Amino acid sequence: MFSKKKKKRTKGGSGGGGSGELSLRGGGGLPRDMSSSINGKQQMIGDYCEQSLINQELPKEILLRIFSVLDIVSLCRSAQVSTYWNALALDGSNWQQVDLFDFQTYVEGGVVENLSRRCGGFLKKLSLKGCENVGDHTLEIFTSNCRNLDHLNLYNCKKITDQTLDSLGKNSSQLGYLDIYSCDWISDRGLKHLGNGCPLLSHIDISWCDSVSDNGIHHIATGCPKLKSFIAKGLNNITSVALEELGKNCPSLTVLNIHKCVNVDNGGVRHLATGCHQLEKICLSECHNVGDESIMALGQNCPRLKTVEVALCSNLTDTGLVGLAKVLATV
């Protein structure tokens, strides 16, 4: 299990939070006599390492630079070498980007909370993709400790609700990237908090968040005008009104994916194309109410368009595709 074991506080290290040791642990404890023997040897090794040539010859700044290129497992192992290396390995500057996807089965709330205390303002990018044991309380603590967060991936985190988006809105004004794909408990209320507090948001994925409607998209579009990438696959509750909101408020939009948003029609795509001239990629696959009018509107208003996906759009004919090809040689 990926966890944090508290150790005696040391003077080394400049990272946020208290002293500790992040490690990968599993299984039960050792017999007492064997454990004492191992601990004694570890102390001897640690004392030797404290005086080793590398620590004496290389400045702390160089050692920190070396530690900065290590992965999570290597950092945790290095932290167990000696007191000095523990302070260096767990320095917050080494934990600016953390991806816990490989440990998703083991990661629980306490791991993320301890990580936030250790890293503090250093941590800017966190991926909890697939970490289904992480919930709202953990994200509340995390966002309050890591206020410089720029990138957060909560893909398929099933325990996340609107409360997490409320925490992001209050604490993460620098947030630019958010993935909440298939977070079933997210609704319009959560998107309102996000729109109110995260004006720098440029990418959001709300695919398969079934409770989201046009009202939620309104809050994102009006509150996050710098939006460049909007991914919203499988949202049956959004209509062309959502696309109109994006067209009016998000002129920098370059990527749109509304695959299987079955209630979107030609009028919505036309409004989108009129306002989003920077559009480069759009997916309208399985949007059954979209036809030739949509394709022609995109061709006439979006000169940078490079990719158009329209699989299973039964109302689309050769006329629309030929017309688009004539207007846009790059498609």
mmCIF file of C-alpha atoms in Angstrom, residues 1-330:
data_model
loop_
_atom_site.group_PDB
_atom_site.id
_atom_site.type_symbol
_atom_site.label_atom_id
_atom_site.label_comp_id
_atom_site.label_asym_id
_atom_site.label_seq_id
_atom_site.Cartn_x
_atom_site.Cartn_y
_atom_site.Cartn_z
ATOM 1 C CA MET A 1 0.000 0.000 0.000
ATOM 2 C CA PHE A 2 1.212 3.458 -0.854
ATOM 3 C CA SER A 3 1.310 5.344 2.428
ATOM 4 C CA LYS A 4 3.168 7.838 4.574
ATOM 5 C CA LYS A 5 4.950 6.789 7.758
ATOM 6 C CA LYS A 6 5.802 9.516 10.217
ATOM 7 C CA LYS A 7 9.417 9.817 11.264
ATOM 8 C CA LYS A 8 11.253 11.983 13.711
ATOM 9 C CA ARG A 9 11.240 15.587 12.498
ATOM 10 C CA THR A 10 14.506 16.703 10.878
ATOM 11 C CA LYS A 11 15.942 20.071 10.003
ATOM 12 C CA GLY A 12 16.591 19.213 6.337
ATOM 13 C CA GLY A 13 14.249 19.788 3.405
ATOM 14 C CA SER A 14 12.212 22.766 2.401
ATOM 15 C CA GLY A 15 9.023 21.093 1.207
ATOM 16 C CA GLY A 16 5.603 21.891 2.581
ATOM 17 C CA GLY A 17 4.019 19.834 5.329
ATOM 18 C CA GLY A 18 5.457 17.782 8.156
ATOM 19 C CA SER A 19 8.238 15.215 8.118
ATOM 20 C CA GLY A 20 7.394 11.784 6.858
ATOM 21 C CA GLU A 21 8.234 8.928 4.577
ATOM 22 C CA LEU A 22 6.199 7.964 1.553
ATOM 23 C CA SER A 23 6.508 4.268 0.804
ATOM 24 C CA LEU A 24 4.991 1.227 -0.863
ATOM 25 C CA ARG A 25 4.137 -1.302 1.807
ATOM 26 C CA GLY A 26 2.459 -4.663 1.859
ATOM 27 C CA GLY A 27 2.010 -7.696 4.085
ATOM 28 C CA GLY A 28 2.347 -8.060 7.840
ATOM 29 C CA GLY A 29 5.153 -7.223 10.254
ATOM 30 C CA LEU A 30 8.414 -9.116 10.859
ATOM 31 C CA PRO A 31 9.220 -11.189 13.969
ATOM 32 C CA ARG A 32 10.495 -8.955 16.784
ATOM 33 C CA ASP A 33 14.071 -10.316 16.900
ATOM 34 C CA MET A 34 14.460 -10.146 13.108
ATOM 35 C CA SER A 35 12.945 -6.649 13.019
ATOM 36 C CA SER A 36 15.371 -5.417 15.694
ATOM 37 C CA SER A 37 18.311 -6.846 13.792
ATOM 38 C CA ILE A 38 17.240 -5.240 10.532
ATOM 39 C CA ASN A 39 16.567 -1.895 12.203
ATOM 40 C CA GLY A 40 20.037 -1.969 13.720
ATOM 41 C CA LYS A 41 21.641 -2.630 10.347
ATOM 42 C CA GLN A 42 19.570 0.103 8.732
ATOM 43 C CA GLN A 43 20.792 2.549 11.378
ATOM 44 C CA MET A 44 24.403 1.578 10.680
ATOM 45 C CA ILE A 45 23.896 2.001 6.933
ATOM 46 C CA GLY A 46 22.138 5.311 7.521
ATOM 47 C CA ASP A 47 25.003 6.602 9.690
ATOM 48 C CA TYR A 48 27.496 5.600 7.019
ATOM 49 C CA CYS A 49 25.466 7.287 4.257
ATOM 50 C CA GLU A 50 25.268 10.497 6.257
ATOM 51 C CA GLN A 51 29.067 10.733 5.972
ATOM 52 C CA SER A 52 29.367 9.316 2.432
ATOM 53 C CA LEU A 53 31.449 11.060 -0.193
ATOM 54 C CA ILE A 54 28.494 11.985 -2.406
ATOM 55 C CA ASN A 55 26.878 13.937 0.420
ATOM 56 C CA GLN A 56 30.107 15.723 1.215
ATOM 57 C CA GLU A 57 31.135 16.568 -2.347
ATOM 58 C CA LEU A 58 27.837 17.492 -3.987
ATOM 59 C CA PRO A 59 25.923 20.601 -2.897
ATOM 60 C CA LYS A 60 22.383 20.127 -1.706
ATOM 61 C CA GLU A 61 21.078 21.910 -4.816
ATOM 62 C CA ILE A 62 22.723 19.334 -7.126
ATOM 63 C CA LEU A 63 21.372 16.411 -5.126
ATOM 64 C CA LEU A 64 17.889 17.913 -5.250
ATOM 65 C CA ARG A 65 18.254 18.230 -9.019
ATOM 66 C CA ILE A 66 19.142 14.523 -9.233
ATOM 67 C CA PHE A 67 16.178 13.549 -7.066
ATOM 68 C CA SER A 68 13.867 15.699 -9.209
ATOM 69 C CA VAL A 69 14.118 13.260 -12.161
ATOM 70 C CA LEU A 70 13.256 10.149 -10.131
ATOM 71 C CA ASP A 71 9.858 8.473 -10.255
ATOM 72 C CA ILE A 72 7.642 7.988 -7.202
ATOM 73 C CA VAL A 73 8.940 4.517 -6.311
ATOM 74 C CA SER A 74 12.587 5.598 -6.595
ATOM 75 C CA LEU A 75 11.954 8.659 -4.430
ATOM 76 C CA CYS A 76 10.309 6.532 -1.744
ATOM 77 C CA ARG A 77 13.222 4.104 -1.772
ATOM 78 C CA SER A 78 15.757 6.924 -1.627
ATOM 79 C CA ALA A 79 13.929 8.390 1.363
ATOM 80 C CA GLN A 80 14.765 5.228 3.324
ATOM 81 C CA VAL A 81 18.542 5.411 2.778
ATOM 82 C CA SER A 82 19.357 7.988 5.454
ATOM 83 C CA THR A 83 17.931 10.933 7.354
ATOM 84 C CA TYR A 84 19.594 13.353 4.963
ATOM 85 C CA TRP A 85 18.310 11.596 1.853
ATOM 86 C CA ASN A 86 14.864 11.352 3.420
ATOM 87 C CA ALA A 87 14.748 15.136 3.693
ATOM 88 C CA LEU A 88 15.981 15.554 0.108
ATOM 89 C CA ALA A 89 13.725 12.924 -1.464
ATOM 90 C CA LEU A 90 10.627 14.242 0.268
ATOM 91 C CA ASP A 91 11.369 17.890 -0.465
ATOM 92 C CA GLY A 92 8.266 19.425 -1.998
ATOM 93 C CA SER A 93 10.157 20.590 -5.094
ATOM 94 C CA ASN A 94 10.482 16.947 -6.191
ATOM 95 C CA TRP A 95 6.732 16.460 -6.128
ATOM 96 C CA GLN A 96 5.463 19.098 -8.574
ATOM 97 C CA GLN A 97 3.889 16.406 -10.789
ATOM 98 C CA VAL A 98 2.422 13.233 -9.306
ATOM 99 C CA ASP A 99 0.700 10.426 -11.208
ATOM 100 C CA LEU A 100 -0.835 7.744 -8.980
ATOM 101 C CA PHE A 101 -2.507 5.771 -11.779
ATOM 102 C CA ASP A 102 -0.120 2.812 -11.338
ATOM 103 C CA PHE A 103 -1.157 2.587 -7.677
ATOM 104 C CA GLN A 104 -4.883 3.160 -8.215
ATOM 105 C CA THR A 105 -5.907 -0.064 -6.476
ATOM 106 C CA TYR A 106 -4.029 0.857 -3.307
ATOM 107 C CA VAL A 107 -4.431 4.614 -3.091
ATOM 108 C CA GLU A 108 -6.833 5.760 -0.405
ATOM 109 C CA GLY A 109 -7.657 9.176 0.957
ATOM 110 C CA GLY A 110 -4.905 9.279 3.569
ATOM 111 C CA VAL A 111 -2.191 8.922 0.937
ATOM 112 C CA VAL A 112 -3.423 11.945 -1.019
ATOM 113 C CA GLU A 113 -3.954 14.005 2.139
ATOM 114 C CA ASN A 114 -0.401 13.324 3.364
ATOM 115 C CA LEU A 115 0.944 14.061 -0.092
ATOM 116 C CA SER A 116 -0.755 17.459 -0.059
ATOM 117 C CA ARG A 117 0.733 18.311 3.334
ATOM 118 C CA ARG A 118 4.191 17.342 2.153
ATOM 119 C CA CYS A 119 4.071 19.108 -1.224
ATOM 120 C CA GLY A 120 2.008 22.189 -0.387
ATOM 121 C CA GLY A 121 2.304 24.906 -2.983
ATOM 122 C CA PHE A 122 4.902 22.975 -5.003
ATOM 123 C CA LEU A 123 2.433 20.483 -6.466
ATOM 124 C CA LYS A 124 0.900 21.672 -9.730
ATOM 125 C CA LYS A 125 -0.157 18.484 -11.495
ATOM 126 C CA LEU A 126 -1.945 15.472 -9.988
ATOM 127 C CA SER A 127 -3.448 12.433 -11.662
ATOM 128 C CA LEU A 128 -5.799 10.257 -9.613
ATOM 129 C CA LYS A 129 -7.075 8.488 -12.709
ATOM 130 C CA GLY A 130 -8.968 5.371 -11.682
ATOM 131 C CA CYS A 131 -8.456 5.943 -7.935
ATOM 132 C CA GLU A 132 -11.997 4.993 -6.948
ATOM 133 C CA ASN A 133 -11.286 5.066 -3.206
ATOM 134 C CA VAL A 134 -10.606 8.809 -3.156
ATOM 135 C CA GLY A 135 -13.570 10.976 -2.126
ATOM 136 C CA ASP A 136 -14.671 14.551 -1.516
ATOM 137 C CA HIS A 137 -13.147 14.975 1.951
ATOM 138 C CA THR A 138 -9.719 14.050 0.640
ATOM 139 C CA LEU A 139 -9.981 16.505 -2.254
ATOM 140 C CA GLU A 140 -11.106 19.241 0.146
ATOM 141 C CA ILE A 141 -7.932 18.789 2.203
ATOM 142 C CA PHE A 142 -5.809 18.467 -0.911
ATOM 143 C CA THR A 143 -7.062 21.655 -2.568
ATOM 144 C CA SER A 144 -6.702 23.654 0.639
ATOM 145 C CA ASN A 145 -3.026 22.623 0.882
ATOM 146 C CA CYS A 146 -2.095 22.752 -2.819
ATOM 147 C CA ARG A 147 -3.418 26.073 -4.043
ATOM 148 C CA ASN A 148 -1.177 26.299 -7.110
ATOM 149 C CA LEU A 149 -2.795 23.271 -8.729
ATOM 150 C CA ASP A 150 -2.941 23.628 -12.509
ATOM 151 C CA HIS A 151 -3.783 20.121 -13.730
ATOM 152 C CA LEU A 152 -6.130 17.589 -12.076
ATOM 153 C CA ASN A 153 -7.228 14.235 -13.478
ATOM 154 C CA LEU A 154 -10.131 12.578 -11.648
ATOM 155 C CA TYR A 155 -11.060 10.218 -14.489
ATOM 156 C CA ASN A 156 -13.469 7.558 -13.237
ATOM 157 C CA CYS A 157 -13.206 8.602 -9.570
ATOM 158 C CA LYS A 158 -16.645 7.314 -8.648
ATOM 159 C CA LYS A 159 -16.847 8.846 -5.158
ATOM 160 C CA ILE A 160 -16.335 12.411 -6.351
ATOM 161 C CA THR A 161 -19.401 14.694 -6.131
ATOM 162 C CA ASP A 162 -20.234 18.379 -6.502
ATOM 163 C CA GLN A 163 -18.493 18.974 -3.157
ATOM 164 C CA THR A 164 -15.123 18.439 -4.831
ATOM 165 C CA LEU A 165 -15.925 21.027 -7.507
ATOM 166 C CA ASP A 166 -16.952 23.390 -4.717
ATOM 167 C CA SER A 167 -13.509 22.879 -3.127
ATOM 168 C CA LEU A 168 -11.806 23.511 -6.463
ATOM 169 C CA GLY A 169 -13.814 26.674 -6.961
ATOM 170 C CA LYS A 170 -12.776 27.964 -3.529
ATOM 171 C CA ASN A 171 -9.114 26.932 -3.551
ATOM 172 C CA SER A 172 -7.864 26.351 -7.109
ATOM 173 C CA SER A 173 -8.050 29.621 -8.995
ATOM 174 C CA GLN A 174 -5.031 28.568 -11.120
ATOM 175 C CA LEU A 175 -6.688 25.391 -12.401
ATOM 176 C CA GLY A 176 -6.337 25.032 -16.164
ATOM 177 C CA TYR A 177 -7.065 21.331 -16.803
ATOM 178 C CA LEU A 178 -9.785 19.149 -15.261
ATOM 179 C CA ASP A 179 -10.862 15.633 -16.209
ATOM 180 C CA ILE A 180 -13.962 14.330 -14.415
ATOM 181 C CA TYR A 181 -14.858 11.689 -17.000
ATOM 182 C CA SER A 182 -17.584 9.343 -15.746
ATOM 183 C CA CYS A 183 -17.862 10.954 -12.303
ATOM 184 C CA ASP A 184 -21.524 10.057 -11.981
ATOM 185 C CA TRP A 185 -22.384 12.357 -9.060
ATOM 186 C CA ILE A 186 -21.356 15.587 -10.775
ATOM 187 C CA SER A 187 -24.251 17.932 -11.622
ATOM 188 C CA ASP A 188 -24.951 21.508 -12.712
ATOM 189 C CA ARG A 189 -24.463 22.717 -9.134
ATOM 190 C CA GLY A 190 -20.846 21.545 -9.129
ATOM 191 C CA LEU A 191 -20.142 23.146 -12.503
ATOM 192 C CA LYS A 192 -21.515 26.424 -11.149
ATOM 193 C CA HIS A 193 -18.915 26.374 -8.344
ATOM 194 C CA LEU A 194 -16.215 25.549 -10.876
ATOM 195 C CA GLY A 195 -17.233 28.365 -13.196
ATOM 196 C CA ASN A 196 -17.308 30.854 -10.333
ATOM 197 C CA GLY A 197 -13.828 30.035 -9.047
ATOM 198 C CA CYS A 198 -11.691 28.732 -11.928
ATOM 199 C CA PRO A 199 -11.553 31.440 -14.626
ATOM 200 C CA LEU A 200 -8.328 30.083 -16.173
ATOM 201 C CA LEU A 201 -9.801 26.694 -17.053
ATOM 202 C CA SER A 202 -8.836 25.808 -20.634
ATOM 203 C CA HIS A 203 -9.659 22.067 -20.762
ATOM 204 C CA ILE A 204 -12.529 20.132 -19.228
ATOM 205 C CA ASP A 205 -13.817 16.620 -19.781
ATOM 206 C CA ILE A 206 -17.293 15.979 -18.350
ATOM 207 C CA SER A 207 -18.105 12.939 -20.484
ATOM 208 C CA TRP A 208 -20.798 10.610 -19.139
ATOM 209 C CA CYS A 209 -21.644 12.905 -16.213
ATOM 210 C CA ASP A 210 -25.295 12.122 -16.786
ATOM 211 C CA SER A 211 -26.794 14.792 -14.522
ATOM 212 C CA VAL A 212 -25.201 17.718 -16.377
ATOM 213 C CA SER A 213 -27.568 19.850 -18.462
ATOM 214 C CA ASP A 214 -27.524 23.104 -20.454
ATOM 215 C CA ASN A 215 -27.535 25.078 -17.209
ATOM 216 C CA GLY A 216 -24.226 23.556 -16.117
ATOM 217 C CA ILE A 217 -22.647 24.303 -19.495
ATOM 218 C CA HIS A 218 -23.845 27.892 -19.154
ATOM 219 C CA HIS A 219 -21.858 28.288 -15.917
ATOM 220 C CA ILE A 220 -18.708 26.827 -17.485
ATOM 221 C CA ALA A 221 -18.996 28.896 -20.672
ATOM 222 C CA THR A 222 -19.589 32.206 -18.878
ATOM 223 C CA GLY A 223 -17.129 31.592 -16.042
ATOM 224 C CA CYS A 224 -14.286 30.090 -18.101
ATOM 225 C CA PRO A 225 -13.939 32.237 -21.249
ATOM 226 C CA LYS A 226 -10.401 30.910 -21.920
ATOM 227 C CA LEU A 227 -11.776 27.427 -22.618
ATOM 228 C CA LYS A 228 -9.962 25.733 -25.519
ATOM 229 C CA SER A 229 -10.982 22.082 -25.192
ATOM 230 C CA PHE A 230 -14.479 20.919 -24.256
ATOM 231 C CA ILE A 231 -15.154 17.160 -24.058
ATOM 232 C CA ALA A 232 -18.716 16.130 -23.224
ATOM 233 C CA LYS A 233 -19.491 12.695 -24.632
ATOM 234 C CA GLY A 234 -22.772 10.972 -23.914
ATOM 235 C CA LEU A 235 -24.647 13.825 -22.222
ATOM 236 C CA ASN A 236 -28.310 13.242 -23.039
ATOM 237 C CA ASN A 237 -29.476 16.289 -21.064
ATOM 238 C CA ILE A 238 -27.662 18.919 -23.113
ATOM 239 C CA THR A 239 -29.209 20.488 -26.194
ATOM 240 C CA SER A 240 -28.253 23.092 -28.754
ATOM 241 C CA VAL A 241 -28.570 25.716 -26.019
ATOM 242 C CA ALA A 242 -25.259 24.438 -24.600
ATOM 243 C CA LEU A 243 -23.505 24.941 -27.942
ATOM 244 C CA GLU A 244 -24.976 28.422 -28.229
ATOM 245 C CA GLU A 245 -23.493 29.280 -24.803
ATOM 246 C CA LEU A 246 -20.072 28.058 -25.916
ATOM 247 C CA GLY A 247 -20.336 30.014 -29.159
ATOM 248 C CA LYS A 248 -21.191 33.241 -27.335
ATOM 249 C CA ASN A 249 -18.615 33.006 -24.555
ATOM 250 C CA CYS A 250 -15.636 30.850 -25.609
ATOM 251 C CA PRO A 251 -14.041 32.314 -28.755
ATOM 252 C CA SER A 252 -10.741 30.449 -28.171
ATOM 253 C CA LEU A 253 -12.325 26.991 -28.378
ATOM 254 C CA THR A 254 -10.248 24.688 -30.611
ATOM 255 C CA VAL A 255 -11.504 21.198 -29.676
ATOM 256 C CA LEU A 256 -15.103 20.069 -29.178
ATOM 257 C CA ASN A 257 -16.281 16.506 -28.660
ATOM 258 C CA ILE A 258 -20.003 15.926 -28.119
ATOM 259 C CA HIS A 259 -20.097 12.334 -29.317
ATOM 260 C CA LYS A 260 -23.522 10.812 -28.688
ATOM 261 C CA CYS A 261 -25.153 14.010 -27.405
ATOM 262 C CA VAL A 262 -28.335 13.077 -29.194
ATOM 263 C CA ASN A 263 -30.344 16.248 -28.483
ATOM 264 C CA VAL A 264 -27.986 18.619 -30.297
ATOM 265 C CA ASP A 265 -29.191 19.816 -33.707
ATOM 266 C CA ASN A 266 -28.151 21.994 -36.651
ATOM 267 C CA GLY A 267 -29.098 25.235 -34.909
ATOM 268 C CA GLY A 268 -26.680 24.603 -32.068
ATOM 269 C CA VAL A 269 -23.779 23.771 -34.366
ATOM 270 C CA ARG A 270 -24.506 26.882 -36.425
ATOM 271 C CA HIS A 271 -24.342 29.106 -33.296
ATOM 272 C CA LEU A 272 -21.130 27.386 -32.237
ATOM 273 C CA ALA A 273 -19.472 27.885 -35.618
ATOM 274 C CA THR A 274 -20.470 31.563 -35.682
ATOM 275 C CA GLY A 275 -18.645 32.277 -32.412
ATOM 276 C CA CYS A 276 -15.760 29.792 -32.380
ATOM 277 C CA HIS A 277 -13.645 30.637 -35.422
ATOM 278 C CA GLN A 278 -10.534 28.979 -33.921
ATOM 279 C CA LEU A 279 -12.111 25.518 -33.985
ATOM 280 C CA GLU A 280 -9.716 22.851 -35.281
ATOM 281 C CA LYS A 281 -11.332 19.558 -34.292
ATOM 282 C CA ILE A 282 -14.960 18.603 -33.745
ATOM 283 C CA CYS A 283 -16.669 15.282 -33.084
ATOM 284 C CA LEU A 284 -20.398 15.058 -33.817
ATOM 285 C CA SER A 285 -20.580 11.275 -34.143
ATOM 286 C CA GLU A 286 -23.970 9.778 -33.265
ATOM 287 C CA CYS A 287 -25.554 13.224 -32.990
ATOM 288 C CA HIS A 288 -28.498 12.055 -35.069
ATOM 289 C CA ASN A 289 -30.130 15.471 -35.501
ATOM 290 C CA VAL A 290 -27.040 16.964 -37.141
ATOM 291 C CA GLY A 291 -27.023 17.235 -40.937
ATOM 292 C CA ASP A 292 -25.689 19.121 -43.938
ATOM 293 C CA GLU A 293 -26.526 22.539 -42.484
ATOM 294 C CA SER A 294 -24.138 21.937 -39.583
ATOM 295 C CA ILE A 295 -21.290 20.866 -41.816
ATOM 296 C CA MET A 296 -21.712 23.828 -44.139
ATOM 297 C CA ALA A 297 -21.787 26.256 -41.200
ATOM 298 C CA LEU A 298 -18.508 24.825 -39.915
ATOM 299 C CA GLY A 299 -16.912 25.146 -43.333
ATOM 300 C CA GLN A 300 -17.979 28.751 -43.745
ATOM 301 C CA ASN A 301 -16.975 29.975 -40.271
ATOM 302 C CA CYS A 302 -14.048 27.828 -39.069
ATOM 303 C CA PRO A 303 -11.097 28.206 -41.464
ATOM 304 C CA ARG A 304 -8.693 26.307 -39.159
ATOM 305 C CA LEU A 305 -10.824 23.183 -39.045
ATOM 306 C CA LYS A 306 -8.769 20.030 -39.634
ATOM 307 C CA THR A 307 -10.805 17.140 -38.236
ATOM 308 C CA VAL A 308 -14.550 16.502 -38.462
ATOM 309 C CA GLU A 309 -15.970 13.239 -37.067
ATOM 310 C CA VAL A 310 -19.540 12.474 -38.094
ATOM 311 C CA ALA A 311 -19.918 8.705 -37.739
ATOM 312 C CA LEU A 312 -23.546 7.497 -37.708
ATOM 313 C CA CYS A 313 -24.983 10.952 -38.430
ATOM 314 C CA SER A 314 -27.841 9.619 -40.532
ATOM 315 C CA ASN A 315 -29.069 13.052 -41.692
ATOM 316 C CA LEU A 316 -25.731 13.899 -43.273
ATOM 317 C CA THR A 317 -25.487 13.491 -47.058
ATOM 318 C CA ASP A 318 -22.805 13.733 -49.703
ATOM 319 C CA THR A 319 -23.940 17.273 -50.415
ATOM 320 C CA GLY A 320 -22.776 18.516 -47.020
ATOM 321 C CA LEU A 321 -19.454 16.695 -47.157
ATOM 322 C CA VAL A 322 -18.664 17.839 -50.691
ATOM 323 C CA GLY A 323 -19.538 21.403 -49.777
ATOM 324 C CA LEU A 324 -17.257 21.257 -46.758
ATOM 325 C CA ALA A 325 -14.416 19.836 -48.805
ATOM 326 C CA LYS A 326 -14.677 22.663 -51.293
ATOM 327 C CA VAL A 327 -14.471 25.314 -48.599
ATOM 328 C CA LEU A 328 -11.757 23.700 -46.490
ATOM 329 C CA ALA A 329 -8.858 22.140 -48.361
ATOM 330 C CA THR A 330 -7.242 21.182 -45.037
#
